[in-house]
Coordinates of C-alpha atoms in Angstrom, one line a residue:
Chain K
M1 CA 51.0 115.4 150.0
L2 CA 51.4 118.3 147.7
E3 CA 54.0 121.0 148.5
G4 CA 52.4 123.9 150.2
Q5 CA 49.6 121.7 151.5
L6 CA 49.8 121.6 155.2
E7 CA 50.2 118.5 157.3
P8 CA 47.5 118.6 160.1
Y9 CA 49.0 119.5 163.5
G10 CA 47.6 116.3 165.0
R11 CA 49.5 114.2 162.4
L12 CA 52.7 116.2 162.9
R13 CA 52.5 115.5 166.7
D14 CA 51.7 111.8 166.1
N15 CA 54.7 111.5 163.8
L16 CA 56.9 112.9 166.5
A17 CA 55.3 110.8 169.3
N18 CA 55.8 107.7 167.3
R19 CA 59.5 108.3 166.7
D20 CA 62.0 106.6 168.9
R21 CA 63.5 109.7 170.5
S22 CA 65.4 107.8 173.3
L23 CA 69.1 108.4 173.8
R24 CA 70.3 105.6 171.5
E25 CA 73.2 105.1 169.1
K26 CA 72.1 105.8 165.5
V27 CA 75.3 105.2 163.6
M28 CA 74.8 103.5 160.3
S29 CA 76.1 103.3 156.7
L30 CA 75.3 105.7 153.9
E31 CA 73.4 102.8 152.2
E32 CA 71.3 102.1 155.3
A33 CA 70.5 105.8 155.9
A34 CA 69.5 106.3 152.3
S35 CA 67.0 103.5 152.6
L36 CA 65.1 105.7 155.1
V37 CA 64.2 108.0 152.2
Q38 CA 61.2 106.7 150.3
D39 CA 60.0 107.5 146.8
G40 CA 57.8 110.6 146.7
M41 CA 59.0 112.0 150.0
K42 CA 59.4 115.7 150.7
V43 CA 63.2 116.1 151.3
G44 CA 64.7 119.2 153.0
I45 CA 68.3 119.8 152.2
G46 CA 70.7 121.5 154.6
G47 CA 73.5 124.0 153.9
S48 CA 73.2 126.6 151.1
T49 CA 74.6 127.0 147.6
M50 CA 78.1 125.4 147.7
S51 CA 78.3 125.2 151.5
R52 CA 77.8 122.2 153.8
T53 CA 75.7 120.4 151.1
P54 CA 74.9 116.8 152.1
M55 CA 76.4 115.7 148.9
A56 CA 77.3 112.2 149.9
M57 CA 73.7 111.5 150.9
I58 CA 72.4 113.0 147.6
W59 CA 75.0 110.8 145.8
E60 CA 73.7 107.7 147.6
L61 CA 70.1 108.6 146.8
I62 CA 71.0 108.8 143.1
R63 CA 72.8 105.4 143.3
Q64 CA 69.7 103.9 144.9
R65 CA 67.6 105.4 142.1
K66 CA 65.0 107.1 144.3
Q67 CA 62.1 108.7 142.4
R68 CA 59.8 111.7 142.6
L69 CA 61.5 113.4 145.6
S70 CA 60.3 116.9 146.2
C71 CA 63.4 118.7 147.4
S72 CA 63.5 122.1 149.3
R73 CA 66.6 124.1 150.1
C74 CA 67.2 127.8 150.7
I75 CA 69.6 128.1 147.6
V76 CA 70.3 125.3 145.2
S77 CA 73.5 124.7 143.3
T78 CA 74.8 121.6 141.5
D79 CA 73.0 119.5 144.1
G80 CA 69.8 120.5 142.3
D81 CA 71.3 119.7 138.9
L82 CA 72.2 116.2 140.1
L83 CA 68.8 115.7 141.7
I84 CA 66.7 116.6 138.7
G85 CA 69.3 115.5 136.1
S86 CA 69.4 112.0 137.5
G87 CA 65.6 111.6 137.7
V88 CA 65.6 111.3 141.5
S89 CA 63.6 114.6 141.9
D90 CA 60.9 116.1 139.8
H91 CA 60.3 119.1 142.0
I92 CA 62.6 121.7 143.5
V93 CA 61.4 124.3 146.1
T94 CA 64.0 127.1 146.5
S95 CA 64.8 130.8 146.0
W96 CA 67.6 130.5 143.5
F97 CA 68.7 127.6 141.3
A98 CA 71.9 127.7 139.2
Q99 CA 75.3 126.2 139.7
G100 CA 76.8 129.4 141.0
I101 CA 77.1 133.0 139.8
L102 CA 80.5 132.3 138.3
W103 CA 78.9 130.0 135.7
G104 CA 75.7 131.9 134.7
L105 CA 72.6 129.9 134.1
S106 CA 72.4 126.1 134.7
K107 CA 71.6 124.4 131.4
V108 CA 70.5 121.4 133.4
M109 CA 67.9 123.4 135.3
R110 CA 66.8 125.1 132.1
H111 CA 66.5 121.9 130.2
H112 CA 64.4 120.1 132.8
I113 CA 62.3 123.0 133.9
E114 CA 61.7 124.6 130.5
K115 CA 60.9 121.4 128.6
G116 CA 61.5 118.4 130.8
G117 CA 58.2 118.6 132.7
K118 CA 59.9 119.2 136.1
R119 CA 58.9 121.9 138.5
Y120 CA 60.9 124.7 140.2
D121 CA 58.7 126.5 142.7
E122 CA 60.3 129.9 143.5
W123 CA 59.9 131.6 146.9
S124 CA 61.9 134.5 148.3
H125 CA 64.9 133.5 150.4
M126 CA 63.3 134.8 153.6
A127 CA 60.0 133.0 152.7
I128 CA 61.8 129.7 152.5
G129 CA 63.3 130.4 155.9
M130 CA 60.0 131.4 157.5
R131 CA 58.4 128.3 156.0
F132 CA 61.0 126.1 157.7
R133 CA 60.7 128.2 160.9
A134 CA 56.9 127.9 161.0
G135 CA 57.4 124.1 160.6
A136 CA 59.9 124.2 163.5
M137 CA 57.5 126.2 165.6
G138 CA 54.6 123.8 165.2
L139 CA 52.6 126.6 163.5
P140 CA 50.7 126.5 160.1
F141 CA 52.2 129.7 158.8
L142 CA 54.3 132.9 159.6
P143 CA 53.6 136.4 158.4
I144 CA 56.2 138.3 156.3
R145 CA 56.5 141.6 154.6
S146 CA 58.3 140.6 151.4
M147 CA 57.0 139.0 148.2
L148 CA 54.0 141.3 148.2
G149 CA 53.5 143.2 144.9
S150 CA 55.8 140.9 143.0
D151 CA 55.1 138.2 140.4
V152 CA 56.9 135.7 142.6
L153 CA 53.8 135.9 144.8
R154 CA 51.5 135.7 141.8
L155 CA 52.8 132.3 141.0
R156 CA 52.5 131.1 144.6
P157 CA 48.8 130.9 145.5
E158 CA 49.9 128.7 148.5
A159 CA 50.8 132.0 150.2
K160 CA 47.9 134.2 151.4
A161 CA 47.9 138.0 151.7
I162 CA 45.9 139.2 154.7
D163 CA 45.0 142.5 156.4
C164 CA 46.7 142.3 159.8
P165 CA 43.9 141.9 162.5
F166 CA 45.9 144.3 164.8
T167 CA 47.0 147.1 162.4
G168 CA 45.2 146.6 159.2
E169 CA 48.4 146.5 157.2
K170 CA 48.8 144.0 154.4
L171 CA 50.9 141.0 155.3
L172 CA 51.8 137.7 153.6
L173 CA 51.3 134.4 155.3
V174 CA 53.7 131.7 154.1
P175 CA 52.7 128.1 154.9
A176 CA 54.8 125.9 157.1
L177 CA 57.2 123.4 155.4
N178 CA 57.6 120.2 157.3
P179 CA 59.8 117.9 155.2
D180 CA 59.3 114.1 155.6
V181 CA 63.1 113.9 155.9
A182 CA 65.9 116.4 156.3
L183 CA 69.4 115.7 155.0
I184 CA 72.0 117.8 156.9
H185 CA 75.8 117.6 156.8
V186 CA 77.8 118.8 159.9
Q187 CA 81.4 119.1 161.1
R188 CA 80.9 116.7 164.1
C189 CA 78.3 114.9 166.1
D190 CA 78.1 112.1 168.6
A191 CA 76.6 108.7 168.0
Y192 CA 73.2 109.9 169.4
G193 CA 73.1 112.8 166.9
N194 CA 74.0 115.8 169.0
A195 CA 75.4 117.9 166.2
Q196 CA 77.9 120.8 166.3
I197 CA 78.0 123.2 163.3
D198 CA 81.0 125.5 162.8
G199 CA 80.5 128.8 160.8
L200 CA 77.4 129.5 158.9
Q201 CA 74.3 127.5 160.0
F202 CA 72.0 128.7 157.2
M203 CA 68.5 127.3 157.9
D204 CA 69.6 124.0 159.3
I205 CA 68.4 124.3 162.9
D206 CA 64.8 125.2 161.7
L207 CA 65.0 122.5 159.1
A208 CA 66.0 119.8 161.6
M209 CA 63.2 120.9 164.0
A210 CA 60.6 121.1 161.2
A211 CA 61.3 117.7 159.6
N212 CA 59.6 114.5 160.5
S213 CA 63.0 112.7 160.4
V214 CA 66.6 113.8 160.1
I215 CA 69.6 112.1 158.5
L216 CA 72.9 113.6 159.6
T217 CA 76.1 113.0 157.7
T218 CA 79.1 114.2 159.6
E219 CA 82.8 114.8 159.0
R220 CA 83.6 112.9 162.2
I221 CA 81.8 111.2 165.1
V222 CA 83.0 112.3 168.5
S223 CA 82.1 111.1 172.0
N224 CA 79.1 112.4 173.9
D225 CA 81.6 113.6 176.6
Q226 CA 83.3 115.8 174.0
I227 CA 79.9 117.3 173.0
R228 CA 79.1 118.0 176.7
R229 CA 82.3 119.9 177.1
A230 CA 81.0 122.6 174.6
P231 CA 77.2 122.4 174.7
D232 CA 77.0 126.0 173.3
Q233 CA 78.4 124.6 170.1
T234 CA 75.6 122.0 169.7
K235 CA 73.1 123.3 167.2
I236 CA 70.9 120.2 166.7
P237 CA 69.8 118.1 169.6
F238 CA 69.9 114.3 169.4
F239 CA 66.1 113.9 169.7
C240 CA 65.6 115.4 166.3
V241 CA 67.9 112.9 164.7
D242 CA 67.2 109.4 163.3
A243 CA 70.5 108.5 161.6
V244 CA 74.1 109.4 161.9
V245 CA 76.6 108.6 159.1
E246 CA 80.3 109.4 159.3
V247 CA 81.4 110.6 155.8
P248 CA 84.7 112.6 155.7
Y249 CA 84.6 115.1 152.9
G250 CA 80.9 114.4 152.7
S251 CA 80.2 117.8 151.0
A252 CA 82.7 117.4 148.2
P253 CA 83.0 119.0 145.7
H254 CA 81.3 121.8 147.8
E255 CA 82.8 123.2 150.9
C256 CA 82.5 122.4 154.6
Y257 CA 83.4 125.4 156.9
G258 CA 86.8 125.3 158.4
L259 CA 87.7 122.0 156.7
Y260 CA 87.6 122.4 153.0
E261 CA 86.6 125.0 150.4
P262 CA 84.8 124.1 147.1
M263 CA 86.9 122.0 144.7
M264 CA 86.8 124.5 141.9
K265 CA 88.7 122.5 139.2
H266 CA 86.1 119.7 139.6
M267 CA 83.3 122.3 139.7
N268 CA 84.6 124.0 136.5
A269 CA 84.9 120.7 134.7
Y270 CA 81.5 119.6 135.8
V271 CA 79.8 122.8 134.7
A272 CA 81.5 122.7 131.3
Q273 CA 80.4 119.1 130.8
V274 CA 76.8 119.4 131.8
N275 CA 76.2 122.9 130.4
G276 CA 77.7 121.7 127.1
D277 CA 75.1 118.9 127.0
P278 CA 72.6 118.9 129.8
V279 CA 71.4 115.3 129.0
E280 CA 74.4 113.4 127.6
G281 CA 76.9 115.4 129.6
M282 CA 75.0 114.8 132.8
Q283 CA 74.5 111.1 132.0
A284 CA 78.3 110.7 131.4
Y285 CA 79.0 112.5 134.7
L286 CA 76.6 110.4 136.7
E287 CA 78.1 107.2 135.2
K288 CA 81.7 108.1 136.0
Y289 CA 81.3 109.9 139.3
V290 CA 78.1 108.5 140.9
Y291 CA 77.1 105.0 139.6
E292 CA 80.6 103.5 139.0
P293 CA 82.6 104.3 142.1
K294 CA 82.6 101.5 144.6
S295 CA 82.4 103.9 147.6
W296 CA 82.4 107.6 148.5
N297 CA 86.2 107.3 149.0
D298 CA 86.5 106.0 145.4
Y299 CA 84.5 109.1 144.2
L300 CA 86.9 111.4 146.2
A301 CA 89.8 109.6 144.5
L302 CA 88.3 110.5 141.1
I303 CA 88.2 114.2 142.2
G304 CA 91.9 113.7 142.9
L305 CA 94.2 113.9 145.9
E306 CA 95.8 117.1 144.8
E307 CA 92.5 118.9 144.5
V308 CA 91.1 117.5 147.8
L309 CA 94.3 118.6 149.6
E310 CA 94.2 122.1 148.1
A311 CA 90.6 122.5 149.1
A312 CA 91.5 121.4 152.7
R313 CA 94.5 123.8 152.8
S314 CA 92.3 126.8 151.9
G315 CA 89.4 125.5 154.0
R316 CA 91.5 125.4 157.2
S317 CA 93.1 128.8 156.4
I318 CA 89.9 130.5 157.6
Y319 CA 91.3 130.0 161.1
N320 CA 94.7 131.6 160.2
D321 CA 95.3 135.2 161.3
Chain V
M1 CA 88.9 160.5 126.5
T2 CA 90.4 157.6 128.4
E3 CA 87.8 154.8 128.0
A4 CA 90.5 152.2 127.5
R5 CA 91.7 152.8 131.1
Y6 CA 89.0 150.7 132.7
T7 CA 86.5 148.0 131.8
A8 CA 82.7 148.5 132.0
A9 CA 82.6 146.4 135.2
E10 CA 85.4 148.4 136.7
I11 CA 83.7 151.8 136.4
L12 CA 80.4 150.2 137.5
T13 CA 82.1 149.0 140.7
V14 CA 83.9 152.2 141.4
L15 CA 80.8 154.4 140.9
A16 CA 78.7 152.0 143.0
A17 CA 81.3 152.1 145.8
R18 CA 81.1 155.9 145.9
H19 CA 77.4 155.7 146.9
L20 CA 78.3 153.9 150.2
S21 CA 79.5 155.7 153.2
D22 CA 81.0 155.1 156.6
G23 CA 78.5 154.1 159.3
Q24 CA 76.0 152.6 157.0
V25 CA 74.7 149.0 157.1
V26 CA 74.6 147.6 153.6
F27 CA 73.1 144.2 152.5
A28 CA 75.2 143.1 149.5
G29 CA 74.6 140.5 146.9
I30 CA 77.4 138.5 145.2
G31 CA 79.5 139.8 142.4
I32 CA 79.9 143.6 141.8
P33 CA 77.9 144.6 145.0
L34 CA 80.2 142.5 147.2
L35 CA 83.2 143.9 145.4
A36 CA 82.0 147.5 145.5
A37 CA 81.1 147.4 149.2
T38 CA 84.5 145.9 150.0
L39 CA 86.1 148.6 147.8
A40 CA 84.3 151.3 149.8
Q41 CA 85.6 149.9 153.1
R42 CA 89.1 149.9 151.7
L43 CA 88.9 153.5 150.4
G44 CA 88.1 155.0 153.8
A45 CA 84.6 153.7 154.8
S46 CA 86.1 151.2 157.2
G47 CA 83.0 151.6 159.4
L48 CA 80.7 150.3 156.6
T49 CA 79.0 147.2 157.9
I50 CA 78.4 144.6 155.2
L51 CA 75.7 141.9 155.6
F52 CA 75.6 138.8 153.4
E53 CA 72.5 136.5 153.0
G54 CA 74.6 133.5 154.1
G55 CA 74.2 135.0 157.6
V56 CA 77.3 137.3 157.9
V57 CA 77.3 140.5 159.9
G58 CA 80.2 142.9 159.4
A59 CA 82.2 141.2 156.7
F60 CA 85.7 142.3 155.6
V61 CA 86.5 140.2 152.5
E62 CA 90.2 139.7 151.9
P63 CA 91.9 140.8 148.7
G64 CA 92.4 138.0 146.3
K65 CA 90.0 135.8 148.3
L66 CA 86.7 136.8 146.9
P67 CA 84.0 134.3 147.7
P68 CA 82.2 132.5 144.8
S69 CA 78.8 133.1 146.6
T70 CA 77.6 135.0 149.7
N71 CA 77.2 131.7 151.4
D72 CA 80.9 130.6 151.4
Q73 CA 83.2 130.6 154.4
R74 CA 85.3 133.3 152.9
C75 CA 82.5 135.7 153.6
T76 CA 82.9 135.3 157.3
K77 CA 86.6 136.3 157.6
R78 CA 87.0 139.0 160.3
A79 CA 83.2 139.3 160.5
N80 CA 81.6 140.5 163.8
M81 CA 79.0 137.7 163.9
V82 CA 77.3 134.9 162.0
L83 CA 73.6 134.4 162.1
G84 CA 71.2 132.0 160.4
S85 CA 70.1 133.0 156.9
A86 CA 66.5 133.7 157.9
D87 CA 67.7 135.9 160.8
V88 CA 70.0 138.0 158.7
L89 CA 67.2 138.6 156.3
L90 CA 64.9 139.5 159.1
L91 CA 67.3 142.4 159.9
L92 CA 65.9 144.0 156.7
Q93 CA 62.3 143.6 157.9
R94 CA 63.1 145.1 161.3
G95 CA 64.8 148.1 159.6
Y96 CA 68.5 147.7 160.6
V97 CA 69.7 147.9 156.9
D98 CA 70.3 151.3 155.3
I99 CA 71.1 150.1 151.8
G100 CA 70.4 147.0 149.8
F101 CA 72.8 146.5 147.0
M102 CA 72.3 144.0 144.1
G103 CA 73.1 143.3 140.5
G104 CA 70.3 142.9 138.0
A105 CA 69.5 140.9 134.8
Q106 CA 66.6 143.1 133.6
I107 CA 65.2 146.3 134.9
D108 CA 62.2 148.5 133.8
Q109 CA 61.4 152.2 134.0
Y110 CA 59.9 151.8 137.5
G111 CA 63.0 150.0 138.8
N112 CA 61.4 146.5 138.9
L113 CA 63.9 143.7 138.5
N114 CA 63.5 140.4 136.7
S115 CA 65.8 137.5 137.5
S116 CA 63.2 134.7 137.0
F117 CA 61.8 134.4 133.5
I118 CA 62.4 135.6 130.0
G119 CA 59.1 135.3 128.1
D120 CA 55.8 134.0 129.4
P121 CA 56.3 132.5 132.9
G122 CA 53.8 129.7 131.9
D123 CA 56.0 128.7 128.9
P124 CA 59.2 130.6 129.4
R125 CA 61.9 131.1 126.7
T126 CA 64.4 131.1 129.5
R127 CA 64.1 130.1 133.1
L128 CA 66.5 132.3 135.0
P129 CA 67.9 131.4 138.5
G130 CA 65.3 133.3 140.5
T131 CA 65.2 135.8 143.3
G132 CA 67.5 134.5 146.0
G133 CA 67.4 137.3 148.6
G134 CA 66.7 139.9 146.0
N135 CA 62.9 140.1 146.5
D136 CA 63.4 140.4 150.3
I137 CA 66.1 143.1 150.0
S138 CA 64.2 145.2 147.4
S139 CA 60.9 144.8 149.3
L140 CA 62.3 146.0 152.6
T141 CA 65.0 148.7 152.2
N142 CA 66.4 151.3 149.8
M143 CA 68.1 149.8 146.9
I144 CA 71.2 150.4 144.8
V145 CA 71.4 148.3 141.6
A146 CA 74.6 147.9 139.7
M147 CA 74.2 146.4 136.2
K148 CA 75.3 146.3 132.6
H149 CA 73.6 148.8 130.4
E150 CA 72.0 147.1 127.3
K151 CA 68.8 147.7 125.5
R152 CA 67.5 144.2 126.2
R153 CA 68.2 144.7 129.9
F154 CA 66.6 148.2 130.2
V155 CA 63.0 147.6 129.1
E156 CA 59.8 149.5 129.4
Q157 CA 58.2 146.7 131.5
V158 CA 59.9 143.6 132.8
D159 CA 58.5 140.2 131.8
F160 CA 58.2 139.3 135.5
I161 CA 58.6 141.3 138.7
T162 CA 61.1 139.2 140.7
S163 CA 62.3 142.1 143.0
P164 CA 59.9 145.0 143.2
G165 CA 60.9 148.6 142.5
F166 CA 58.0 151.1 142.3
I167 CA 55.7 148.5 140.6
R168 CA 53.6 150.7 138.2
G169 CA 54.9 154.0 139.6
G170 CA 53.2 156.6 141.7
R171 CA 52.0 155.1 145.0
T172 CA 51.6 151.5 143.7
R173 CA 54.5 150.2 145.7
A174 CA 53.0 151.2 149.0
E175 CA 49.6 150.1 147.9
S176 CA 50.9 146.7 147.2
G177 CA 51.9 146.3 150.8
L178 CA 55.5 147.6 150.6
P179 CA 55.4 150.9 152.6
M180 CA 59.2 151.0 153.2
G181 CA 62.2 151.3 150.9
G182 CA 62.3 151.3 147.1
M183 CA 64.8 151.9 144.3
F184 CA 67.3 154.6 145.2
R185 CA 70.0 154.5 142.5
V186 CA 70.8 152.5 139.4
V187 CA 74.5 152.5 138.4
T188 CA 75.6 151.4 134.9
E189 CA 78.8 151.8 132.8
L190 CA 77.0 154.7 131.1
A191 CA 75.2 156.7 133.8
V192 CA 73.8 157.0 137.3
F193 CA 70.0 157.0 137.6
G194 CA 67.5 158.0 140.3
F195 CA 63.7 158.0 140.4
D196 CA 61.3 160.9 140.1
E197 CA 59.6 161.6 143.5
A198 CA 56.1 161.6 142.1
S199 CA 55.9 159.5 139.0
R200 CA 58.7 157.1 140.2
R201 CA 60.0 156.8 136.7
M202 CA 63.7 156.3 136.2
K203 CA 65.7 159.5 135.4
V204 CA 69.3 160.3 134.6
L205 CA 71.2 161.9 137.4
A206 CA 74.6 162.0 135.9
L207 CA 76.4 160.8 132.8
N208 CA 79.6 158.8 133.1
P209 CA 82.7 160.6 131.6
G210 CA 82.7 160.5 127.8
V211 CA 79.1 159.3 127.5
T212 CA 76.4 161.3 125.7
R213 CA 72.7 161.5 126.3
E214 CA 72.1 159.9 123.0
Q215 CA 74.3 157.0 123.9
V216 CA 72.3 156.3 127.1
Q217 CA 69.0 156.7 125.3
D218 CA 70.0 154.5 122.4
N219 CA 70.8 151.7 124.9
T220 CA 67.6 152.0 126.8
G221 CA 64.3 150.4 125.8
F222 CA 62.1 153.3 127.2
T223 CA 62.2 157.1 127.1
L224 CA 64.4 158.4 129.8
V225 CA 63.9 161.6 131.7
F226 CA 66.9 164.0 131.7
D227 CA 67.4 167.1 133.9
E228 CA 68.0 170.2 131.9
K229 CA 71.6 170.2 133.0
T230 CA 72.9 166.7 133.5
A231 CA 75.9 166.3 135.7
I232 CA 79.0 164.5 134.6
T233 CA 80.5 161.9 137.0
K234 CA 84.1 162.2 137.9
P235 CA 86.2 159.4 136.2
P236 CA 87.6 156.6 138.4
T237 CA 90.8 157.7 140.0
E238 CA 94.1 155.8 139.9
Q239 CA 93.6 155.0 143.6
E240 CA 90.1 153.6 143.1
L241 CA 91.2 151.5 140.2
S242 CA 94.4 150.1 141.7
M243 CA 92.6 149.2 145.0
L244 CA 89.8 147.5 143.0
R245 CA 92.3 145.5 141.0
M246 CA 94.2 144.5 144.1
L247 CA 90.9 143.2 145.6
D248 CA 90.1 141.1 142.4
P249 CA 93.5 140.1 141.0
E250 CA 92.0 137.1 139.1
R251 CA 89.4 139.5 137.6
L252 CA 86.5 137.2 138.7
F253 CA 84.0 140.0 138.8
I254 CA 85.7 143.0 137.0
G255 CA 86.0 141.3 133.6

């Protein structure tokens, strides 16, 4: 199904009715979880920019050489580079796409979008949020008051401007976005998928509710009793979730709130390499850091103990006075 | 004059900070806006509430710990509240935000900003990163833009309107479905600009110290409107500069 084209409500409800939503253990390996993602799927990605990126899951999708994924996220950083640079994704739906403001433009994005035949559909940040929210609400659209008058809207005929039936004002209707699968990284969850998120939640709650399936990666798996002691901390309920994978440092080299900050030496070296040569530089990076490591822990070892520990020290310092 | 005392980014940040006052709610982008809003807090506007698109309400960024984006955990230090990203943007739509504050890559005479494409969007010379929250902020509140002053950045008409200013001037913004907000100030290392009430064209409000009208015009790709007697901005003070350098000791954003 094309992006922006709506899934009929009946099919959305059927998808949900046919999922096994019972209180069951869903713990599996990264490899097993990645096999739930099929070529051509619409994939919603949790977190934002360099924060709580489901990097281990993206890393595994690249290792399994998935194809033609259409990936949506509120703001895309090096995750987007890797997805289109590896050939896993040919379509990115977001509001902003570069590695980070510290590094200017992404040469990887530029190469593949300007002349590589891949697509970057741009929406405003709030529009992406309202599209996930409409999807989460079981509605075909939501009205917003931004994007009007801009060329961002001119390039997005999927959105429809209307005169409000109550007031006559001009409003923009943005279509629901219901990904086939959402990839979300959290600080902790139980084996059923009750997930607790510390700090910034970005669009992850709407994304989880909107998606037709959800793969959680988590820094640690805790008991259901522990979840029940602080139900106010639970942001995603188990019945949204289809797979749980425990992956410590699963957002590296990006950050995970309260646990580690971005691994900036690795980020700087990565950007220098891929912006130096968006094809060969990316290929060399993928070989060394994605295809060759035997495991995620092997990949972390390549980033290096010193850098991982430094990121953890500064990450935990958010709780210092 | 004393040009050597500060960099272009430093005067930009200091002048931008002067436009923010205690009690306001400001929605700040990454880079100079975040830094200038934080500087304003430290120079007396401690009641300035800073919002970040990552979902932060009431940020107090720590000196030397500037976040690399407005979605990083550092943005939440000592904040009042964290919200979802869509919900913090919806505060703009409801009207809780006094000032939106962003950087800019390219601006035109009506204050429209382009951060999407250089050249034809169908076959662009350069695909830029895109709007982020910029379109939402500029559509829904009063905007201050802080940016470098170069002829290629100050153009008659932007290649692509990413974040709307006054569109084609006059009443075209409201007629496009944007009845609220609009461009309020543009701050550069050369001058401070406002917009004419009727035509909505950019005009010079004040020259930065040591800068001439000719210099501003020569670095601008369209004809600027000057008042008969153009004000001269007071230079950055030692206190402003030392506080700014204390906030950004690694000179991440101040160059």
